[in-house]
XYZ file of C-alpha atoms in Angstrom:
611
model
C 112.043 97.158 108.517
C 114.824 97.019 111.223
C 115.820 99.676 113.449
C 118.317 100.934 114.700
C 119.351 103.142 117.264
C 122.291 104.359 118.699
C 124.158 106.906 121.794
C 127.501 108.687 122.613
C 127.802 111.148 124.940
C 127.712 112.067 128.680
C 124.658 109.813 129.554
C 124.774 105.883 130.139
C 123.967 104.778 126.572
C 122.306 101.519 127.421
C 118.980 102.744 128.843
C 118.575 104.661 125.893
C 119.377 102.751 123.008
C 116.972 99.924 125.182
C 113.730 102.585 125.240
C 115.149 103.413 121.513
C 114.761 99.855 120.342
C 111.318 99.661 122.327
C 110.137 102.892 120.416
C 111.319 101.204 116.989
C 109.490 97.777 117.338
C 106.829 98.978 115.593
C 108.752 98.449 112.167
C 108.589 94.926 112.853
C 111.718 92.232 113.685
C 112.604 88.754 114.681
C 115.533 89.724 117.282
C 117.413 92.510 118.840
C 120.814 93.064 120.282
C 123.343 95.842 121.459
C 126.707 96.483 122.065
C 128.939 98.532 123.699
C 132.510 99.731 125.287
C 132.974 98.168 128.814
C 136.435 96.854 129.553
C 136.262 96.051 125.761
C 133.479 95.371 123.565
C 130.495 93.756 125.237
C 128.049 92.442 122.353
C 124.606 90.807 123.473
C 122.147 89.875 121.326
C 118.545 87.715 121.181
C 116.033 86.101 118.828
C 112.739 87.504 119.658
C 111.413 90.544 121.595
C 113.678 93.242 122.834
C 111.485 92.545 126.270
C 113.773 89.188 126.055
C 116.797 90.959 125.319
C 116.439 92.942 128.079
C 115.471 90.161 130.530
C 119.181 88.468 129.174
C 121.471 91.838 130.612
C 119.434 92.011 133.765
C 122.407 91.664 136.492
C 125.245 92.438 133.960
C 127.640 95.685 133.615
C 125.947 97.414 130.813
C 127.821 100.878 131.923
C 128.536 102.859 129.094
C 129.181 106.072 127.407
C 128.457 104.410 123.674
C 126.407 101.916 122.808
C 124.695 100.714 119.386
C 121.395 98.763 118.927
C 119.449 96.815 116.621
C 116.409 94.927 115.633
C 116.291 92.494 113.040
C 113.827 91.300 110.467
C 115.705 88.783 108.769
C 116.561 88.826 105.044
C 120.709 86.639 104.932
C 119.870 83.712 107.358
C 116.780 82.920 109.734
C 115.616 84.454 112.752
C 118.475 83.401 115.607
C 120.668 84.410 118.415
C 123.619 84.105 115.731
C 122.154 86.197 113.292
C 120.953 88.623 115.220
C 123.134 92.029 115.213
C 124.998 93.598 116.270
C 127.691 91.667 114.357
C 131.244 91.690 115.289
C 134.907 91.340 113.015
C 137.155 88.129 113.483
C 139.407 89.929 115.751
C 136.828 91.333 117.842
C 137.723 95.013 117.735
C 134.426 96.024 116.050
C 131.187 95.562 116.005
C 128.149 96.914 113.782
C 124.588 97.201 112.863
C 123.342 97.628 109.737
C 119.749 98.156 107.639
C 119.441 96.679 104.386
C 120.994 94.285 101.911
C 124.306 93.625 101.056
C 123.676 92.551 97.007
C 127.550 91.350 96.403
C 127.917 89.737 99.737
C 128.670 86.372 98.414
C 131.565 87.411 96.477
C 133.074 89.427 99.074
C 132.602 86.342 101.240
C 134.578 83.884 99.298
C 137.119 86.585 98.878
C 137.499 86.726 102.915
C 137.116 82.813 103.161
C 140.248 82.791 100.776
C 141.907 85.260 103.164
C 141.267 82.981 106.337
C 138.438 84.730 107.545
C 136.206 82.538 109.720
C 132.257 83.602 109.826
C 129.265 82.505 112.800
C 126.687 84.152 110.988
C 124.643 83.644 107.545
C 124.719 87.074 107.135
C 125.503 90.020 104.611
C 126.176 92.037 107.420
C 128.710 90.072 109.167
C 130.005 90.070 105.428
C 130.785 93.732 105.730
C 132.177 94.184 109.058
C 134.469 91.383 108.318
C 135.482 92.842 104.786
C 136.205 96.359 106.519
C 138.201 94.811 109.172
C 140.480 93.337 106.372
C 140.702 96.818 104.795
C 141.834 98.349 108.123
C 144.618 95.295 108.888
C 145.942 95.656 105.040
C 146.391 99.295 104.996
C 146.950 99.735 108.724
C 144.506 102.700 108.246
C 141.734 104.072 110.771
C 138.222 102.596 111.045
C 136.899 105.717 108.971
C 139.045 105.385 106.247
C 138.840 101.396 105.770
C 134.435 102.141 106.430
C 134.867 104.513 103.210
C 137.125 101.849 101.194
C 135.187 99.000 101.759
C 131.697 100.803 100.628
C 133.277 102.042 97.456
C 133.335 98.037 97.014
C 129.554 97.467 98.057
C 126.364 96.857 96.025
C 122.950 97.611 97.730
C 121.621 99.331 100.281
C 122.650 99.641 103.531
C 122.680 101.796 106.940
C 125.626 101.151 109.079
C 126.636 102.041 112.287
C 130.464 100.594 113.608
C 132.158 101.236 116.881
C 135.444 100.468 117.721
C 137.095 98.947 120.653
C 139.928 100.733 120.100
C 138.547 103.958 119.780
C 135.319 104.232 122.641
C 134.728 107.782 121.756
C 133.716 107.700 118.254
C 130.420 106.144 116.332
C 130.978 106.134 112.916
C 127.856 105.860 110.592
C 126.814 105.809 106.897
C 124.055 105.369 104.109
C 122.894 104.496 100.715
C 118.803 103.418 100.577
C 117.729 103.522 103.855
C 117.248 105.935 106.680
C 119.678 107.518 109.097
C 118.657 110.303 111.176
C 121.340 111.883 113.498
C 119.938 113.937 116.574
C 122.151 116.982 117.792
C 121.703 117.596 122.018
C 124.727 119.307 123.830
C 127.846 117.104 124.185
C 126.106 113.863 122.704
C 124.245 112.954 119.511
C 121.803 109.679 119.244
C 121.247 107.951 115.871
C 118.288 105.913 114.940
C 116.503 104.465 111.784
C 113.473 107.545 112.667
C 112.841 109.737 114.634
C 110.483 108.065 117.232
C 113.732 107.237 119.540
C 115.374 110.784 119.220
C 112.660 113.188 119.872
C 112.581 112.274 124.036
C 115.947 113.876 123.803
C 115.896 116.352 121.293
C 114.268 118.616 118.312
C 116.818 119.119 116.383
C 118.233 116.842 113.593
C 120.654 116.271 110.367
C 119.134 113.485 107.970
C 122.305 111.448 106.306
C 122.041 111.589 102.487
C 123.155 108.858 100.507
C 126.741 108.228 100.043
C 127.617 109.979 103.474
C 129.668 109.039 106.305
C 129.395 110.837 109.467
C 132.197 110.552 112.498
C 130.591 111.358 115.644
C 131.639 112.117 118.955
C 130.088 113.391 121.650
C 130.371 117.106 121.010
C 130.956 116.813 117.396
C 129.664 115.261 114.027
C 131.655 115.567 110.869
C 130.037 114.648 107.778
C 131.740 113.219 104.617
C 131.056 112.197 101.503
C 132.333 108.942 100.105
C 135.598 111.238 98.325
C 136.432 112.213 101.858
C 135.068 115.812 101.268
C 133.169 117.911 104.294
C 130.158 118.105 103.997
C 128.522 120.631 105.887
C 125.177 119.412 108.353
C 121.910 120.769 107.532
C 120.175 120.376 111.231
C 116.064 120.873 111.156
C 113.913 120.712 113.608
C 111.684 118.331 114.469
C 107.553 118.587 114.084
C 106.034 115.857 116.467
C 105.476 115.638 120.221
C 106.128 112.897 122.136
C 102.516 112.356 123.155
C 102.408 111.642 119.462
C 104.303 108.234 119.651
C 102.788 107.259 123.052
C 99.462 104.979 123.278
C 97.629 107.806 124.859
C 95.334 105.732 127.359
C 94.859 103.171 124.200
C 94.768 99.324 124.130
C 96.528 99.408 120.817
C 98.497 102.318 118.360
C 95.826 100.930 115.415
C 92.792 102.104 117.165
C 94.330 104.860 118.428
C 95.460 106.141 115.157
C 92.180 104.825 113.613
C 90.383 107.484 116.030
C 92.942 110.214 115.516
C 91.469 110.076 111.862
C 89.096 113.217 112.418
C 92.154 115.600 113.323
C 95.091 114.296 110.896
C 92.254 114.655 107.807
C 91.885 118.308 109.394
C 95.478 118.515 109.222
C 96.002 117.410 105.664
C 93.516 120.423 104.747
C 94.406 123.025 107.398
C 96.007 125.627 105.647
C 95.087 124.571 101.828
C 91.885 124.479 101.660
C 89.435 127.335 102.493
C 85.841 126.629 101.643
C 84.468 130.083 102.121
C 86.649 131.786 100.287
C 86.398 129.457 97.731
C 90.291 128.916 97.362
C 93.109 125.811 97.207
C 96.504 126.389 98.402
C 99.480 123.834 97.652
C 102.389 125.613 98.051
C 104.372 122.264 97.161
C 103.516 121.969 93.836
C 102.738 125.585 93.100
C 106.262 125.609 91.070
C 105.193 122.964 88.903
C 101.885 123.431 88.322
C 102.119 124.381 84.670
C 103.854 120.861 84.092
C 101.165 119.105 86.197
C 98.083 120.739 84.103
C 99.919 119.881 80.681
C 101.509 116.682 81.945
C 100.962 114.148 78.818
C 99.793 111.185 81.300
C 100.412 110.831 85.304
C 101.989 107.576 86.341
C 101.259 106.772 90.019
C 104.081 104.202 91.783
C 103.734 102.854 95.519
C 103.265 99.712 97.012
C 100.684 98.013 99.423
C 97.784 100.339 101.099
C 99.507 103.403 99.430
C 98.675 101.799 96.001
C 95.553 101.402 96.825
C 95.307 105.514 97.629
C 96.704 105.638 93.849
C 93.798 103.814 92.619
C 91.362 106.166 94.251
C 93.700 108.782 92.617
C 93.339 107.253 89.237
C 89.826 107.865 89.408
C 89.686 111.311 91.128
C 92.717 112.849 88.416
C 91.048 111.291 85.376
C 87.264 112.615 86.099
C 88.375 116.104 86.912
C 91.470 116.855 85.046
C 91.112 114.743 82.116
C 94.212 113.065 81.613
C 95.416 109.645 81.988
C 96.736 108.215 84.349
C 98.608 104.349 85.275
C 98.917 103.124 88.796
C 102.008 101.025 89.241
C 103.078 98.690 91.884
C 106.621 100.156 92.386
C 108.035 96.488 92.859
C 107.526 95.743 89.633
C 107.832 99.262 87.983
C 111.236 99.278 88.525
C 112.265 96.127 86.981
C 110.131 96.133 83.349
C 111.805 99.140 81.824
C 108.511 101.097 81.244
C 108.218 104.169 78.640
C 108.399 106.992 80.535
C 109.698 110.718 78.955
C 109.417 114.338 79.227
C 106.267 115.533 80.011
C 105.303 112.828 82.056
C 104.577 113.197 86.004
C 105.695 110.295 88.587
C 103.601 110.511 91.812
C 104.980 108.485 94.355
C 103.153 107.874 97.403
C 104.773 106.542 100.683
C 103.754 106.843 104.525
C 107.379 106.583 105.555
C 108.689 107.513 102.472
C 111.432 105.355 102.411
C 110.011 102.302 100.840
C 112.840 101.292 98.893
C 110.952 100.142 95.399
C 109.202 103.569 95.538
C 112.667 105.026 96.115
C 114.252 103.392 93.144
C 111.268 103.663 90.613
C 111.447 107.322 90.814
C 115.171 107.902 90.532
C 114.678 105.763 87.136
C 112.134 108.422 85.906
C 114.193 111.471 86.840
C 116.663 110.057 84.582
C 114.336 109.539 81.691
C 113.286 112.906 82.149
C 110.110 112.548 84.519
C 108.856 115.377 86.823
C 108.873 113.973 90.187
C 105.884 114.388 92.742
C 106.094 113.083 96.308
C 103.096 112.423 98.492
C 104.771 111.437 101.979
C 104.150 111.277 106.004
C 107.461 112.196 106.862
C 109.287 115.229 106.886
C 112.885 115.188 105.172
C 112.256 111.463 104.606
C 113.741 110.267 101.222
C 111.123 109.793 98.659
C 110.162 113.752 99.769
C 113.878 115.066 99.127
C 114.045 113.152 95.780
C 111.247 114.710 94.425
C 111.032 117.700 92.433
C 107.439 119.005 94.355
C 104.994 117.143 96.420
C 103.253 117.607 99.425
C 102.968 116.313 103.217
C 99.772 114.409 104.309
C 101.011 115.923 107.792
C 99.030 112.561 109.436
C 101.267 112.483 112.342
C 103.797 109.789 113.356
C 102.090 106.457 112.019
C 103.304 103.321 115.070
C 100.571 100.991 113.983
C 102.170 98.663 111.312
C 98.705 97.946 108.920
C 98.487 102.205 108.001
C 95.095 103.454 108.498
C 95.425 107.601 109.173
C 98.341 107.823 106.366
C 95.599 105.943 104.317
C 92.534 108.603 105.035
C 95.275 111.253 104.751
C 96.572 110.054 101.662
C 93.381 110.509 99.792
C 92.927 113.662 101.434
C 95.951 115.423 99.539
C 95.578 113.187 96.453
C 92.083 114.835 96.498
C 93.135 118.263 96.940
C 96.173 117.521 94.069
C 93.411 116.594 91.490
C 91.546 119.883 92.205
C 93.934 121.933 91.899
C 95.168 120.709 88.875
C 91.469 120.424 87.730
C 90.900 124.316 88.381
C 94.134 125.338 86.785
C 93.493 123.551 83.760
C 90.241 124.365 83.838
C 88.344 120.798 83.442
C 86.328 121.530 85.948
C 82.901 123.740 86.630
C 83.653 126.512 89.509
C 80.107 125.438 90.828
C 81.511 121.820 90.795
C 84.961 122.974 92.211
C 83.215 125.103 95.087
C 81.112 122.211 95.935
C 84.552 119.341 96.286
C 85.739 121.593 98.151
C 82.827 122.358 100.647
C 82.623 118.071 100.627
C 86.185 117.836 101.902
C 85.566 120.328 104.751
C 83.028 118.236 106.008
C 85.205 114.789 106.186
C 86.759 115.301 109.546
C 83.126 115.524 110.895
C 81.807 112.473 108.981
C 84.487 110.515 109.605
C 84.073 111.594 113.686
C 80.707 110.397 112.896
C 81.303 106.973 111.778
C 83.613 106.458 114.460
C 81.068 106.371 116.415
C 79.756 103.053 114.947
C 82.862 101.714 116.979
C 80.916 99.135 119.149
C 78.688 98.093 116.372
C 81.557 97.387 114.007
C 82.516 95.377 117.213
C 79.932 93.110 117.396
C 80.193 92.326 113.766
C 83.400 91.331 114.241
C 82.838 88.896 117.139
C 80.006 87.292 114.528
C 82.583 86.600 111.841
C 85.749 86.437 113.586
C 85.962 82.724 113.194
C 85.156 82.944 109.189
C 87.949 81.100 107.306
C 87.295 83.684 104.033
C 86.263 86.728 103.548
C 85.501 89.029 100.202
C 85.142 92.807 99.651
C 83.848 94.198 97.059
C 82.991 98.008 95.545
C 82.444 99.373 92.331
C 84.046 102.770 91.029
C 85.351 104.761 94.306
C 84.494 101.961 96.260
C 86.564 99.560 94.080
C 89.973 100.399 96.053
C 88.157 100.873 99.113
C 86.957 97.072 98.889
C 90.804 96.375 98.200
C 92.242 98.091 101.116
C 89.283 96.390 103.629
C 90.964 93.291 102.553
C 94.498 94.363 102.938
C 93.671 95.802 106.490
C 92.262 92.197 107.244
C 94.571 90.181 106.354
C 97.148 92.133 107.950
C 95.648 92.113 111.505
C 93.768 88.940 111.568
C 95.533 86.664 109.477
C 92.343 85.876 107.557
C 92.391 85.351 104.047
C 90.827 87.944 102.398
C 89.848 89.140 98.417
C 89.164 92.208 97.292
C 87.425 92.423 93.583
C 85.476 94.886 91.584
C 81.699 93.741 92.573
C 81.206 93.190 88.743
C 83.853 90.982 88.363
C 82.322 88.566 90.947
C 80.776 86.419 88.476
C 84.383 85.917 86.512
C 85.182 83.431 88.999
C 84.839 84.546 92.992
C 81.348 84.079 92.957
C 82.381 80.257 93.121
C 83.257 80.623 96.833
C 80.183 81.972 98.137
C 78.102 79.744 100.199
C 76.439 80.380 103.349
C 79.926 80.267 105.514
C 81.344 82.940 103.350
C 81.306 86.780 104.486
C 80.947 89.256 101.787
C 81.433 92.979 102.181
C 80.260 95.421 100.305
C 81.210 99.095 100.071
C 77.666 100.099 98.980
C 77.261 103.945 99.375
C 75.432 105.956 96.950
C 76.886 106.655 94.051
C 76.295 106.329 90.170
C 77.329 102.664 90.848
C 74.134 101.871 93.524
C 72.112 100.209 91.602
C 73.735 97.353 90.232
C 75.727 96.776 93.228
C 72.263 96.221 94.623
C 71.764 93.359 92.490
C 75.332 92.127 93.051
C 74.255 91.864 96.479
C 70.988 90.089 95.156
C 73.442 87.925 93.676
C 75.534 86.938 96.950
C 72.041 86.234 98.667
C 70.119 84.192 96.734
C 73.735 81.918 97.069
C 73.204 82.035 100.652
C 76.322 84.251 101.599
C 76.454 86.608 104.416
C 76.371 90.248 103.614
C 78.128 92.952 105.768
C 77.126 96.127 103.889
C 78.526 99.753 104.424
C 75.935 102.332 103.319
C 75.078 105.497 103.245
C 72.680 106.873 106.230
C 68.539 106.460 105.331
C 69.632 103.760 103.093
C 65.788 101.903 102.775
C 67.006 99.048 100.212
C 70.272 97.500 101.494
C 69.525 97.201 104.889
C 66.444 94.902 104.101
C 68.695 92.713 102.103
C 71.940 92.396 104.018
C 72.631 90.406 107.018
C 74.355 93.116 109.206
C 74.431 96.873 107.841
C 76.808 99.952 109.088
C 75.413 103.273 107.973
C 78.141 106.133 107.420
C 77.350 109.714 106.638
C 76.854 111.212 102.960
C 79.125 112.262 100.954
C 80.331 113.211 97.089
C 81.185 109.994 95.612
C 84.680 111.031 95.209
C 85.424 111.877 98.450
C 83.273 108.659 100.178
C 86.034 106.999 100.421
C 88.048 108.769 103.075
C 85.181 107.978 104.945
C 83.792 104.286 103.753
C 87.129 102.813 105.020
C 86.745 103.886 108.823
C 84.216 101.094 109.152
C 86.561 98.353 107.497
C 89.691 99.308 109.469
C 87.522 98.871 113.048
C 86.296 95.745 111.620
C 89.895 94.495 110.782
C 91.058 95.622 114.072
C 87.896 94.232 116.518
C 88.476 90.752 114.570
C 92.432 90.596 114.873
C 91.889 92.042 118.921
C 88.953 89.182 119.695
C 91.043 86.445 118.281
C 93.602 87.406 121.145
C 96.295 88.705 117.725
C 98.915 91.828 118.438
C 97.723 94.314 115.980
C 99.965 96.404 116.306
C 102.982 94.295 115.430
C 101.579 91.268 112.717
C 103.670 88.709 112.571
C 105.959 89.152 109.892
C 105.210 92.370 108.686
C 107.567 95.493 108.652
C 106.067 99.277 109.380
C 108.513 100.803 106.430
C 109.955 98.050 103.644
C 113.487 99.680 103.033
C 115.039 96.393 101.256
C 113.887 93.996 98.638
């Protein structure tokens, strides 16, 4: 949810803060803009695609040593040239970007109105710039000092990135709630909102904590905390290639990622898992595991298709390890003041682990005491340096907005969690342990295997593409599975979708079926097989259209339902990693044939790092 990107060094900035913006428009926005130091400051900025931006500087001097860009996804005001960033002060000397939402804006706003200040924008963010201009003319004090004044002031979240007209050799950057990640090359330094624009350049990086400000020039970053103490830069190194954030030959990053499923479910296990020698490794949590075994309940918070991983974790933790566990939405976790103490364990799950409910739902059960586990995608992301153990899914750089690897990879590590805690407290058989763990070796293959099914799935989708409705249902396992198929289509081909528990079809969505409706059903075996058979009994003799997933030999199903899609066997608690590969090609065939970018829904952000 917005990006942003900035340069200073030896190069000309604009090129790359242009292929930085491109890299980041997978997060989703509704305009772009940049500026930068050319005889002055040059701001330019556009509603819509950065491709338009562009096509507006084509023939002007964009020469530059320092240059800061942005996309938008609007939150203060609608999508327009004026509200696009960057945003500039009254007197024109700076001009900044900034990710996330400025809660207090509207006092600070009447206070500048009072003052004379004049605004062009609907925005928070021209809010701030305008407010730390009026810090730096009152106390005739630098940039950096009237940045740190005017943040002691602000409530929310925010990153922000200021240059100065005045002063064309420094950027000057900070955070609270969303991410800033600061790349280190030799006499320059580029900034962006993840790493996707920085690792062209370079591998190593510092990730801003909260409450940080960081003075850059080209051959130098200083890093301060909001009291004006050094802080000193902790610079990793980055873990992805660029290959990884390229198409690759692909139409699309969702089908691409969809088909990288076989090697980032490979990934998730390499190095924990070892089905010969009968042995599970998670170094992550090996600190706490004593907690995790005697934890009184487990409370799982995320949001969207990560929530639906929870579910599926629900199930897995409370069959093998015996103890309860609640899945939360994080949005609404946050707000209702839950009981939570010591002895309880927060998992938090997040691809970009960032999300900023997720982010703010934990830090409410450290204080009450909570241990803290994070399941994440990315390294030295938030969520992951707020916890107290956790583990990587290790799925790769994720560019496709509706998640599909982080999804299978998810599970994955949720799986291997639940074992683990399952053999250390020992609520589970070693002959049943041995044989989970000889099921997850075998998912990369299956899932290679259903992959396969690729131009089927196809097919089906150009036979229900124009359906106004569709439902998914499952039962146990499948239950989330059903869930996320209708999350995935929704996203991608703006269909309205349901997902329900295949029992609960006769509380009230059986009402929609007829014979224009599509019904899916997740309908492996599994301990649930026989009365989702006669749900499906159910949907026919109403004269709806079944799509069924099932397992391979299958000799009941397919002689009911209208179009079948066989995937390989598997334990029921690890089917489905692989029952979802068939929904997520059917979500992408149907949003590709009715001529949709899937890649980029409309409306939709990659990483939701405000309200």
């Amino acid at each position: 949810m917005c990006g942003i990107v900035a340069y200073i060094g030896q190069r000309e900035a604009y090129p790359i803060v242009l292929k930085g913006l491109k890299r980041l428009e997978y997060r989703g926005y509704d305009s772009a803009g940049i500026a930068l130091i050319n005889n002055g400051l040059q701001v330019y900025k556009k509603k819509g695609k950065v491709a338009e931006l562009e096509e507006h500087l084509t023939g002007k001097n964009v020469q530059s040593n320092i240059a800061i860009g942005h996309t938008r996804w609007a939150t203060h005001g609608e999508p327009s040239d004026r509200n696009s960033h960057p945003h500039q002060s009254g007197n024109g000397r700076l001009a900044m970007i900034h990710n996330g939402i400025i809660e207090n804006y509207a006092q600070l706003k009447q206070e500048l109105l009072n003052k004379g200040h004049v605004f062009k924008s609907d925005t928070d963010t021209e809010v701030l710039v305008h407010f730390i201009e009026e810090i730096q003319e009152s106390n005739n004090c630098s940039t950096e000092e009237a940045v740190r004044i005017a943040l002691k002031r602000v409530v929310g979240a925010y990153v922000i990135v200021i240059i100065d007209s005045k002063d064309p050799n420094t950027l000057i950057a900070a955070r609270k709630g969303s991410p800033l990640v600061i790349g280190v090359g030799r006499g320059e330094h580029f900034l962006a909102s993840d790493a996707s624009p920085i690792v062209e350049y370079t591998k190593e990086v510092v990730y801003v904590n909260d409450y940080e400000i960081a003075i850059i020039r080209g051959d130098e970053l200083i890093l301060k905390n909001i009291s004006n103490e050094i802080q000193t830069p902790y610079i990793q190194k980055l873990d992805i290639e660029l290959a990884a954030i390229e198409k690759g030959g692909h139409d699309h990053f969702m089908i691409k990622e969809i088909f990288e499923q076989p090697q980032t479910i490979f990934d998730s296990l390499r190095g924990r898992l070892d089905a010969k020698l009968g042995t599970l490794t998670m170094g992550g949590i090996r600190d706490h595991a004593d907690l995790l075994k005697n934890a009184n309940r487990i409370v799982i918070v995320a949001c969207g298709t990560s929530w639906h991983a929870g579910l599926v974790a629900e199930y897995m933790i409370e069959e093998l390890c015996r103890i309860p566990v609640e899945v939360e939405y994080a949005s609404e976790f946050r707000y209702r003041n839950p009981v939570i103490g010591k002895g309880d364990v927060i998992i938090a799950v997040s691809q970009s682990g960032e999300t900023a409910d997720t982010l703010v739902a934990i830090e409410s059960a450290k204080e009450k005491g909570a241990i803290i586990l994070g399941v994440c995608n990315v390294v030295g992301s938030s969520i992951a340096r707020a916890s107290h153990a956790g583990a990587y899914t290790h799925a790769g750089p994720e560019i496709g907005v509706a998640s599909t690897k982080a999804f299978t990879a998810q599970l994955t590590v949720l799986a291997l969690i639940a074992l683990k805690i399952a053999i250390e407290k020992g609520t589970i058989t070693q002959q049943r342990f041995q044989h989970l763990l000889d099921e997850l070796e075998h998912v990369p293959e299956k899932v290679a295997a259903a992959l396969e099914l690729n131009e089927k799935i196809r097919q089906i989708g150009d036979k229900y593409k124009d359906a106004r409705d569709f439902l998914f249902l499952g039962r146990g396992y499948n239950f989330p599975v059903a869930l996320e198929g209708a999350l995935k289509l929704k996203e991608i081909s703006y269909i309205h979708a349901e997902g329900y528990p295949a029992a609960e079809m006769k509380h009230g969505p059986i009402a929609l079926v007829d014979e224009n409706l599509p019904v899916v059903f997740v309908a492996t075996k599994d301990s649930y097989y026989e009365k989702v058979v006669s749900n499906i009994q159910e949907i026919k003799a109403r004269k709806g259209k079944v799509i069924a997933v099932v397992t391979q030999g299958d000799q009941v199903i397919p002689g009911m339902a209208d179009d079948v899609i066989e995937v390989p066997e598997a334990d029921e608690l690890v089917a489905p990693i692989i029952s979802v590969i068939p929904l997520q090609l059917l979500a992408y065939h149907i949003g590709v044939l009715k001529g949709f970018d899937v890649d980029k829904p409309r409306n939709l952000a990659k990483s939701v790092t405000v309200e």
